[in-house]
Coordinates of C-alpha atoms in Angstrom, one line a residue:
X924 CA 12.5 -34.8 62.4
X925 CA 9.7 -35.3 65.2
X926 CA 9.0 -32.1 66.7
X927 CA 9.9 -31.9 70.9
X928 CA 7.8 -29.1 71.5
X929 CA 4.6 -29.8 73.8
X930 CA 1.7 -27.6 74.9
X931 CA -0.2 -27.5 77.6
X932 CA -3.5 -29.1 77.3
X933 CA -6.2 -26.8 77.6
X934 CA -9.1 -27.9 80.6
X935 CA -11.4 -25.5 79.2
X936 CA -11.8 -26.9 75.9
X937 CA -12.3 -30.3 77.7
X938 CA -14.7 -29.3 80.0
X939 CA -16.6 -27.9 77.4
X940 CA -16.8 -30.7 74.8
X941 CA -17.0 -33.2 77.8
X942 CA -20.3 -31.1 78.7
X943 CA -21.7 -31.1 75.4
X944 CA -21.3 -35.1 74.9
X945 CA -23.1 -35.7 78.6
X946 CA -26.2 -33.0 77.4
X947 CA -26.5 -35.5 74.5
X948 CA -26.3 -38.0 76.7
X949 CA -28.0 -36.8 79.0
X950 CA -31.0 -36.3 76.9
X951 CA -31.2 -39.8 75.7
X952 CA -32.0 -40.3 79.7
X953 CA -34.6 -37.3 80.1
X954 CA -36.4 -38.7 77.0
X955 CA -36.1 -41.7 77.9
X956 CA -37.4 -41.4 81.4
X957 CA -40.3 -38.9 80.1
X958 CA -42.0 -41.5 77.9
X959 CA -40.9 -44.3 80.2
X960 CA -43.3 -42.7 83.3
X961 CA -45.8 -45.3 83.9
X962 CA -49.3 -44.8 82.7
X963 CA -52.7 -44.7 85.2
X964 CA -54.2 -47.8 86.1
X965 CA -57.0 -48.6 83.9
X966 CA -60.3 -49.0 85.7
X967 CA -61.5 -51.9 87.1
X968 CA -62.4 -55.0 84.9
X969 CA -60.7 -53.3 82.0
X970 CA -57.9 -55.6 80.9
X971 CA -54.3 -53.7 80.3
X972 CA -53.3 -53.2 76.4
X973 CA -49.4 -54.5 76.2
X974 CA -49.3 -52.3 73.4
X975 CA -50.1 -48.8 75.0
X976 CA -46.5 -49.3 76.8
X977 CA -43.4 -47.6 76.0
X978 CA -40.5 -49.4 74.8
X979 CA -37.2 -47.7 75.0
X980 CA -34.3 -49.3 74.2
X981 CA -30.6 -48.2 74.8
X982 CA -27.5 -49.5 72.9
X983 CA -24.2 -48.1 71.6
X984 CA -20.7 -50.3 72.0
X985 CA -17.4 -49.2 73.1
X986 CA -14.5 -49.1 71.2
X987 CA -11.0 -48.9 71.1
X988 CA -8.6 -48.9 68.6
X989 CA -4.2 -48.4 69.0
X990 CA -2.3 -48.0 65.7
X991 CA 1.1 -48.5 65.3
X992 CA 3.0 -46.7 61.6
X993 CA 5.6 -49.4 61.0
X994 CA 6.7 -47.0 57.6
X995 CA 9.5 -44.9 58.0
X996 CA 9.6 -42.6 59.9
X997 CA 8.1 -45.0 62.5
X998 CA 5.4 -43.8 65.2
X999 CA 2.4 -44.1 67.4
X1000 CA 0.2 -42.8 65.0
X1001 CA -3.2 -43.9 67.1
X1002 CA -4.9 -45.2 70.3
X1003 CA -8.5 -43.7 70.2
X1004 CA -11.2 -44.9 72.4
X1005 CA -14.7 -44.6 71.2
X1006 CA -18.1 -44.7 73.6
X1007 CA -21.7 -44.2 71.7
X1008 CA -25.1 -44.1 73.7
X1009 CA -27.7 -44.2 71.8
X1010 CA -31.7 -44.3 73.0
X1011 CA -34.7 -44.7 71.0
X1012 CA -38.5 -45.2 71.4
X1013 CA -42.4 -44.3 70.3
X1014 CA -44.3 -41.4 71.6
X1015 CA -47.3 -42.9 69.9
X1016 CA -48.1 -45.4 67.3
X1017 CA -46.6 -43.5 64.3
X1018 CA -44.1 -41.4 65.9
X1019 CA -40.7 -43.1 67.0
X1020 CA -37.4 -41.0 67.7
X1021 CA -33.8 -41.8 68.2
X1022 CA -31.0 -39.9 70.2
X1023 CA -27.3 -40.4 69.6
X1024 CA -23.7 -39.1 70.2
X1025 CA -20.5 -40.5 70.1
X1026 CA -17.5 -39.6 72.6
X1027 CA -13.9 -40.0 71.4
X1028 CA -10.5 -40.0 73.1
X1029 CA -7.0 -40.4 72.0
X1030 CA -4.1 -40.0 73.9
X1031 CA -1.4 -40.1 71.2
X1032 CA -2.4 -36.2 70.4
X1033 CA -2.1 -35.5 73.6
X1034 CA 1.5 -37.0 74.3
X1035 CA 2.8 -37.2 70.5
X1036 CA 5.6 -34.8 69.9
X1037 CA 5.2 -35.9 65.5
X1038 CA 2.3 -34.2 65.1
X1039 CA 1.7 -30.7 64.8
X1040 CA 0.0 -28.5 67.3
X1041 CA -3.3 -27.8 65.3
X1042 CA -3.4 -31.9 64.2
X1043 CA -3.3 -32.9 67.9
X1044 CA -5.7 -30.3 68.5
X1045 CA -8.1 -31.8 66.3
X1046 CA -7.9 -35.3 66.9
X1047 CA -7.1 -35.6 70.6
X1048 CA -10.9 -34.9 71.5
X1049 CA -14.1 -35.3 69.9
X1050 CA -17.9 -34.9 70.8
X1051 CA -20.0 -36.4 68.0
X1052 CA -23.7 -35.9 67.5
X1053 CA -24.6 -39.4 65.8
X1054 CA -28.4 -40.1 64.8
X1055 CA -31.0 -37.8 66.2
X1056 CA -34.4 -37.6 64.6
X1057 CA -38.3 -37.7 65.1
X1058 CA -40.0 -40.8 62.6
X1059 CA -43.7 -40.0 61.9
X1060 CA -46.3 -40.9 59.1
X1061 CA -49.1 -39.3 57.4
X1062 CA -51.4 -41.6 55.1
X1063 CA -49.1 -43.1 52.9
X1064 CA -46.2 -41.2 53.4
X1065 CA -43.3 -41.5 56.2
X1066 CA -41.3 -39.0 57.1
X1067 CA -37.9 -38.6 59.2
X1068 CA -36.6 -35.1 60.3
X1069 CA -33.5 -34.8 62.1
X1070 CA -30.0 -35.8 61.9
X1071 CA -29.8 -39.4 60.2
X1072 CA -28.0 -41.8 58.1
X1073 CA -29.3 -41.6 53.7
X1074 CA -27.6 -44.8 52.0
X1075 CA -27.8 -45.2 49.0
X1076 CA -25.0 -47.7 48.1
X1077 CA -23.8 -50.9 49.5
X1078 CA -20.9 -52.2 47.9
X1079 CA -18.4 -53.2 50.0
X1080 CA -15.1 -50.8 51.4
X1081 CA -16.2 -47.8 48.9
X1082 CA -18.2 -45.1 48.1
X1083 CA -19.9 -44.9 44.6
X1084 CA -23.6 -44.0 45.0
X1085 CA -23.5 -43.7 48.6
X1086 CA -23.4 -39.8 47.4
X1087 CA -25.6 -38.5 50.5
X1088 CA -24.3 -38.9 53.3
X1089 CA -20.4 -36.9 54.5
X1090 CA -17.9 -38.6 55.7
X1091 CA -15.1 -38.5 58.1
X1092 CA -11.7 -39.1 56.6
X1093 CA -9.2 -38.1 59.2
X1094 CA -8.1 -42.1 59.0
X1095 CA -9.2 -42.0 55.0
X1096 CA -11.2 -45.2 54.5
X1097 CA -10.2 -47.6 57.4
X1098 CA -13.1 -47.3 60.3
X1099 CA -16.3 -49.4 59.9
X1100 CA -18.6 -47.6 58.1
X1101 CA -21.2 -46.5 61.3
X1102 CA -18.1 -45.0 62.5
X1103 CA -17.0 -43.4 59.1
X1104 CA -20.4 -41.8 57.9
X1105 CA -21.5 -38.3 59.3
X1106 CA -25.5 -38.1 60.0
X1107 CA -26.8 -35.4 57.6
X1108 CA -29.7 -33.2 59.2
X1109 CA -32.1 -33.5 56.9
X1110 CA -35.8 -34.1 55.9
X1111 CA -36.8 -37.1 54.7
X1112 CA -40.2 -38.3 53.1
X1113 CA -40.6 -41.8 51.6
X1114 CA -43.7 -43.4 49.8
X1115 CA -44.1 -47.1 49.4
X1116 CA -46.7 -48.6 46.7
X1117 CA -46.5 -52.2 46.2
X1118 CA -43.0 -53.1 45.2
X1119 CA -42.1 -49.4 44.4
X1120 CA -40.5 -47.0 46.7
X1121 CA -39.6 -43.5 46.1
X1122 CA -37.8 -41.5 48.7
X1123 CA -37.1 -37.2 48.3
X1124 CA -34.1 -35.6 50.7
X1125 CA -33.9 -32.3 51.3
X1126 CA -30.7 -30.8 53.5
X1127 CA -31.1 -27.2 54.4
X1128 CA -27.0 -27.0 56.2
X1129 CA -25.2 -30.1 54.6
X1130 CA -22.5 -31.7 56.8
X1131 CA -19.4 -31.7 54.2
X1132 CA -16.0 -34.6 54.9
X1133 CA -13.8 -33.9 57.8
X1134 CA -10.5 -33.8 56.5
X1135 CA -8.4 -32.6 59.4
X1136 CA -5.5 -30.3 59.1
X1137 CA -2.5 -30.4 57.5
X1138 CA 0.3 -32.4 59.1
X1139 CA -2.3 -35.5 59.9
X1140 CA -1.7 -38.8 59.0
X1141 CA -4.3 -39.2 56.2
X1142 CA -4.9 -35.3 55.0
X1143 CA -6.2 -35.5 51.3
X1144 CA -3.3 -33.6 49.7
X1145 CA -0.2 -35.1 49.5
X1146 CA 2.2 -33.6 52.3
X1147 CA 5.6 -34.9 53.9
X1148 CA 5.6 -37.4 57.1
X1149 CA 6.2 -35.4 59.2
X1150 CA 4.8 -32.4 58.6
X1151 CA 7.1 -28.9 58.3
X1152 CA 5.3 -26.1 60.1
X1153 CA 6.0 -24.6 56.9
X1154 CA 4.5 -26.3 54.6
X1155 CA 1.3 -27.3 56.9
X1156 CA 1.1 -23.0 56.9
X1157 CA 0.3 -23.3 53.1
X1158 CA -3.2 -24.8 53.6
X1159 CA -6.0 -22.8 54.5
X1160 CA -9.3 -24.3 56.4
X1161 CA -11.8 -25.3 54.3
X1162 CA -14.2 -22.4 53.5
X1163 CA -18.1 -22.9 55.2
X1164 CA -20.6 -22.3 52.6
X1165 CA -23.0 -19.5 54.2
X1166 CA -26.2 -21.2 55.5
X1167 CA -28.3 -20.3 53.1
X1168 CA -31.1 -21.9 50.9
X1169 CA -29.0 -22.0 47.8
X1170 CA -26.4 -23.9 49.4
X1171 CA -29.0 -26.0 50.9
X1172 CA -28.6 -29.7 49.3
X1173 CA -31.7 -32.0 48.0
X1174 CA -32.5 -35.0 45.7
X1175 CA -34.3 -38.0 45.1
X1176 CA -34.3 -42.1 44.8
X1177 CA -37.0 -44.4 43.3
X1178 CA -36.6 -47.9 43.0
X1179 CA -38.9 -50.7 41.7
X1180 CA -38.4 -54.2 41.8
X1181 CA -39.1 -56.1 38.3
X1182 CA -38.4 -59.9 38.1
X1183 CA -36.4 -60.2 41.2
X1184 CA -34.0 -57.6 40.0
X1185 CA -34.0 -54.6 42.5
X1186 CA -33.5 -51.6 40.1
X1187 CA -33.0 -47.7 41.5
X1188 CA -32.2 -44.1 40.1
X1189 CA -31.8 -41.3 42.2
X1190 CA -30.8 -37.4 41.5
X1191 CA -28.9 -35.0 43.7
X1192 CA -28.2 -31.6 43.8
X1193 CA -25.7 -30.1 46.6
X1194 CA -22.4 -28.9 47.4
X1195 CA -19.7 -31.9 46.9
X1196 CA -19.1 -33.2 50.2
X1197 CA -15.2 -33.3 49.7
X1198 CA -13.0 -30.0 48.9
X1199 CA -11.1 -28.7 45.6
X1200 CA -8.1 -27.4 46.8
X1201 CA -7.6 -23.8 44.6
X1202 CA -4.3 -22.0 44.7
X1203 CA -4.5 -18.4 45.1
X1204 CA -2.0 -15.7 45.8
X1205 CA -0.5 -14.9 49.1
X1206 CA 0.4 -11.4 50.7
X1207 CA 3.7 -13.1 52.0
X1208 CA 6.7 -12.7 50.1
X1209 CA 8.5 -16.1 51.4
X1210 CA 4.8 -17.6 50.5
X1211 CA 3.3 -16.5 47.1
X1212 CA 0.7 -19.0 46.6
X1213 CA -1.9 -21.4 49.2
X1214 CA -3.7 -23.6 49.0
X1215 CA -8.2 -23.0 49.6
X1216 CA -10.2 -26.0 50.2
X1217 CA -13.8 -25.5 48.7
X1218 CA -16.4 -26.7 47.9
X1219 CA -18.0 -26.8 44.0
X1220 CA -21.8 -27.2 43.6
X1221 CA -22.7 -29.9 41.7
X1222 CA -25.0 -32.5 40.6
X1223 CA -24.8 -36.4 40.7
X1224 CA -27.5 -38.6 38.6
X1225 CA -27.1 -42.8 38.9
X1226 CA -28.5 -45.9 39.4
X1227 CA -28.6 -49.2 41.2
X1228 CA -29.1 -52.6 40.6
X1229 CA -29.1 -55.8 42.6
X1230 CA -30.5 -59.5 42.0
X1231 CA -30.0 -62.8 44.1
X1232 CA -29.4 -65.6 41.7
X1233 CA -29.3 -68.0 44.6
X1234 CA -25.8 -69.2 44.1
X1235 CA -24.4 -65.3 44.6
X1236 CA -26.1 -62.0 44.7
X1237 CA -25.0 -59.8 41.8
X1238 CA -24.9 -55.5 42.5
X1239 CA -23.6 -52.8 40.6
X1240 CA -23.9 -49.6 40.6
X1241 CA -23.1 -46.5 38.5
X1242 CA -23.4 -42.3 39.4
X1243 CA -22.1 -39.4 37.1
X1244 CA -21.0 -36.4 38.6
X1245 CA -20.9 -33.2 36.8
X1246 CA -19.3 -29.3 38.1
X1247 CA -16.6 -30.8 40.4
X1248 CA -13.3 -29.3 40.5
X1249 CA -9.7 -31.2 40.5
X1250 CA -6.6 -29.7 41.6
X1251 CA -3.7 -30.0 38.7
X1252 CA 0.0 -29.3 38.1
X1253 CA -0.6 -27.2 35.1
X1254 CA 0.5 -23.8 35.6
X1255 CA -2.0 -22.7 33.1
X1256 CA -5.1 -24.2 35.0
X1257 CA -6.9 -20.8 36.2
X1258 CA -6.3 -21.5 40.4
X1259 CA -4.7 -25.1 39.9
X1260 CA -8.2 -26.2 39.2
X1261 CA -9.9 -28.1 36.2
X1262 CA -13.7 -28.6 36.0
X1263 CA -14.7 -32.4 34.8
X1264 CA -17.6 -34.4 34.1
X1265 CA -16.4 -37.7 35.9
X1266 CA -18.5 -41.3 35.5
X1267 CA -17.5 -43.9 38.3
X1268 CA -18.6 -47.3 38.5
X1269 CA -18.9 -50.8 40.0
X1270 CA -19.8 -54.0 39.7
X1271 CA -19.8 -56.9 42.9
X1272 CA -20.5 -60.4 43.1
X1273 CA -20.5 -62.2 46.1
X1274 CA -20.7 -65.7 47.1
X1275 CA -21.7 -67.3 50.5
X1276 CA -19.9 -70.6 50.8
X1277 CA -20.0 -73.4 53.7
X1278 CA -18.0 -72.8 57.2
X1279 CA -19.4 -69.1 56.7
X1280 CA -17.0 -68.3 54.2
X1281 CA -17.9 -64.8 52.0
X1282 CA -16.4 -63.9 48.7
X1283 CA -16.8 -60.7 47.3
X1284 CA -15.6 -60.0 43.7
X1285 CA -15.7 -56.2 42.7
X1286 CA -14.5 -54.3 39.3
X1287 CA -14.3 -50.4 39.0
X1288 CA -13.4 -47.5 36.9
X1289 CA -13.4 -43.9 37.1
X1290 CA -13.7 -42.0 33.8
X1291 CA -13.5 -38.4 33.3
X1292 CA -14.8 -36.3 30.7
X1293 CA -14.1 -32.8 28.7
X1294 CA -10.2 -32.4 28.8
X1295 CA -7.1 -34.0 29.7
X1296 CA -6.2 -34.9 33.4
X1297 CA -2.5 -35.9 32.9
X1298 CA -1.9 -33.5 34.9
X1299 CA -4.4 -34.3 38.5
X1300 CA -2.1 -33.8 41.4
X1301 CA -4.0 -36.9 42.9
X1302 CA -4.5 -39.5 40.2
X1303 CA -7.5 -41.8 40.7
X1304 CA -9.0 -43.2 36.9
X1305 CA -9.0 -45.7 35.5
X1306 CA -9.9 -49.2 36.4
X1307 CA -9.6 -51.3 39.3
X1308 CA -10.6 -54.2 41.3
X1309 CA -11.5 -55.6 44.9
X1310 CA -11.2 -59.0 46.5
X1311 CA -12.9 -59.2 50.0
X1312 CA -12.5 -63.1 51.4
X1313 CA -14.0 -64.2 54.9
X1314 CA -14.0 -67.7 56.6
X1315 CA -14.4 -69.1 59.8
X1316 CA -11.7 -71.2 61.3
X1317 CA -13.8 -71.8 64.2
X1318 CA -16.8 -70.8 66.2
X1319 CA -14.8 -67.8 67.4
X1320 CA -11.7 -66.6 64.9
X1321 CA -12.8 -65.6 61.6
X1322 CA -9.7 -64.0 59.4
X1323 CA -10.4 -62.0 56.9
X1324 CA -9.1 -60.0 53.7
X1325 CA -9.8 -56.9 51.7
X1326 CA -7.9 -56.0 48.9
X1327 CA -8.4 -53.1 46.5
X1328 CA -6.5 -52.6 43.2
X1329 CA -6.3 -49.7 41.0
X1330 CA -4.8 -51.1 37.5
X1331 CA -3.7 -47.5 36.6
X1332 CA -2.1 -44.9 38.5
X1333 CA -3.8 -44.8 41.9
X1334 CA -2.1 -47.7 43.5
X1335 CA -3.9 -50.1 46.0
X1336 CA -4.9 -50.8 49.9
X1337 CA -4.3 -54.2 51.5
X1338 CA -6.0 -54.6 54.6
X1339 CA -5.7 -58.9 56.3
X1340 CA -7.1 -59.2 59.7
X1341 CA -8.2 -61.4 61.8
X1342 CA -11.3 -61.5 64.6
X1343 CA -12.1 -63.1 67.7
X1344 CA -15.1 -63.4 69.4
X1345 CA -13.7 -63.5 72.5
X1346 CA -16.9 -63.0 74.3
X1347 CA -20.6 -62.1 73.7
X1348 CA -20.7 -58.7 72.3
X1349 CA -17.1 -58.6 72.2
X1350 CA -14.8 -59.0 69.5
X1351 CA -11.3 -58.0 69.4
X1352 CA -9.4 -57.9 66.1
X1353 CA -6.2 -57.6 64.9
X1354 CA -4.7 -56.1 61.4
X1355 CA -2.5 -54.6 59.0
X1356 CA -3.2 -51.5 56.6
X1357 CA -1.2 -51.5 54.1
X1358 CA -1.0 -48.2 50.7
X1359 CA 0.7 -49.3 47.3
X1360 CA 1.6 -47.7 44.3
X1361 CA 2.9 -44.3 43.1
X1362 CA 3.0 -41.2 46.0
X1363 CA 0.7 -39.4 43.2
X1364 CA -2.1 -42.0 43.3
X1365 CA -5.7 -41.9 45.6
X1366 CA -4.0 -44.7 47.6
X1367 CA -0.1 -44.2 47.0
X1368 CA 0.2 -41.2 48.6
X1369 CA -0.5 -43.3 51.7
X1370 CA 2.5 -45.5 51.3
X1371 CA 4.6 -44.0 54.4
X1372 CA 1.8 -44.6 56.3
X1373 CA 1.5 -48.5 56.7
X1374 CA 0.4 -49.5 60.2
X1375 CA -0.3 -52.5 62.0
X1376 CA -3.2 -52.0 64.8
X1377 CA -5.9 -54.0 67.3
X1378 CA -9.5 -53.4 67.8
X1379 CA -11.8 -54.6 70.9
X1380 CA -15.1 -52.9 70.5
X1381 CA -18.4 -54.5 72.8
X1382 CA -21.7 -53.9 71.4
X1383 CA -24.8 -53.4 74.0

């Protein structure tokens, strides 16, 4: 039953996250302003370089975004407003830089009485640090330090070799990816030689998924909507690696092209960005075992490929992953948790067809290596398929599909929308998410929590 039970908000905690989003903000002005002061006149008869001025730019959009969970039991389950400032410029020639946070507000966890107290807690307030890093370059080599984006993959609604960069999954896959991805602090060093690249990452404090607390809509283990007090009290916070240089993540990506075809492989070594949930024993007699999110070092090795053939661009790409931990049903499994070796997937194709109409064909499979995994608690091999179609109707509604499709046991995700430009900048759309297949599967566990929803985000 929803819970009646509300809590006071707490003006403090407000304040203090409101403060920290305006400092960011803030210094996207100051930094701004600095390098914007204007330089001394030249002297006389010397003409004025265009190029010796600063150019700063500022963008970021506004967004909001109410969701409505038409699956019993039926709630508000969303109405988050989102405002990004972000500021970039040049202190010289070769040295560019780029402040960023993000601000986000929803008043469902403030109001809701379906969500538990440490849910609303979690998701009614947020102060983001987005991209925030120096770019400089020294002979042939350029380098980036500093919070930032690494992608590696570009296929479309999933993650394959996009290894690098966290993510946050408090509404699983659903936001836009810019919204989705977590900046990694990191340093970055790429070399260009003709048609070669090669590109090394080191991260000395990875960023790891946010996967919110129990009770929330979308929290990776499979839990009751809503949420028991009792059963949330079974799972633990993840447990922070220590910041220290073994825990520290790194890797690198080369990529040539040969013939048209654009061909990459890449290494990584780090702590897997998403938990293994271990079961271990509990000093409370009414509560023998819980439930420990960590996170298993590993390594991931893989490659990309991509050619235009004109007609339709072809990609694929493949990664194998080896050390991470899955969370079984076997009571034998030493803490609920078998290691395997797992090899995902993915081949697209995609077509661009008159009245701007895209068509995006993908096939996928997860394989996993060195034992059984009958019994995974979250069941996610085998192979699958996605179907993305957009068209435009006219100049300013475009409606659009996505659909993913597991052929196994993880079930499906159909997502129709459709988009108006209503204005420049502005576009305001409106959708359906919707989870299929068994409440054991990487999508079916989502099936109660099916939700219709609008977007209007402006972009400056």
């Amino acid at each position: 039953m929803p819970r009646s039970s509300r809590h006071m908000l707490n003006p403090t905690k407000i304040a203090n996250r409101c403060r920290k989003f305006f400092a960011i903000a803030g210094a996207c002005m100051v930094s701004s302003l600095a390098c914007a002061q204007p330089a001394p006149d030249p002297p006389s008869g010397e003409a004025v370089d265009a190029t010796d001025k600063p150019s700063i730019r500022f963008g970021g959009f506004l967004d909001g975004l109410p969701a409505y969970t038409y699956s019993s039991p039926t709630h508000w389950s969303r109405a988050v407003g989102r405002l990004q400032l972000t500021a970039q410029g040049e202190f010289a020639d070769q040295v560019k830089w780029k402040l960023g946070a993000r601000l986000d507000v929803d008043p469902v966890y403030y109001s809701s009485n379906f969500y538990l107290q440490p849910v609303k807690q979690n998701q009614r307030l947020d102060v983001f640090y987005r991209e925030n890093y120096l770019d400089f370059s020294a002979g042939d080599w350029d380098f980036r330090l500093g919070a930032q984006q690494i992608v590696w993959g570009e296929v479309v609604g999933l993650f394959f070799a996009d290894v690098v960069s966290a993510l946050d999954e408090r509404e699983f896959l659903l936001p836009s990816f810019d919204i989705i991805r977590i900046p990694q602090v990191a340093a970055r060093a790429e070399y260009t030689a003709g048609d070669s690249h090669l590109e090394l990452v080191w991260i000395p404090v990875p960023a790891f998924d946010n996967i919110g607390k129990p009770g929330a809509d979308f929290y990776p283990a499979r839990l009751p909507s809503p949420t028991p007090s009792q059963v949330a009290a079974l799972f633990q916070d993840p447990v922070t690696p220590s910041r220290q240089l073994s825990n520290s993540s790194y890797g690198g990506r080369a990529n040539t092209l040969v013939g048209g075809w654009d061909l990459a492989a890449f290494y990584y070594r780090s702590l897997s960005r998403s938990p293994t949930f271990y079961a271990l024993p509990s000093d409370r007699a009414t509560q023998p075992i819980t439930f420990q999110p960590r996170y298993d070092r590993i390594w991931q090795a893989g490659g990309t490929l991509s050619k235009d053939f004109s007609d339709f661009v072809l990609r694929a790409e493949a990664v194998y992953t080896h050390g991470q931990g899955f969370s079984v049903i076997d009571p034998g499994a030493p803490q609920g948790v078998v290691v395997r070796p797992t090899l995902d997937y993915i081949v697209s194709a995609e077509w661009a067809l008159p009245r701007d109409t895209r068509v995006n064909v993908q096939g996928f499979q997860r394989a996993y290596f060195g034992g059984s995994v009958a019994d995974l608690t979250i069941k996610s091999d085998g192979f699958g398929m996605s179907l993305f179609v957009s068209t435009k109707l006219t100049s300013t509604l475009e409606p659009q599909i996505l659909w993913i499709q597991n052929f196994k046991d993880a079930g499906g995700l159909i997502r129709p929308r459709l988009n108006w430009s209503a204005a420049k900048n502005t576009t305001l759309g409106f959708g359906v998410d919707i989870f299929t297949g068994p409440n054991d599967g990487y999508f079916g566990r989502f099936t109660n929590r099916d939700r219709l929803y609008a977007e209007v985000r402006y972009d400056f």
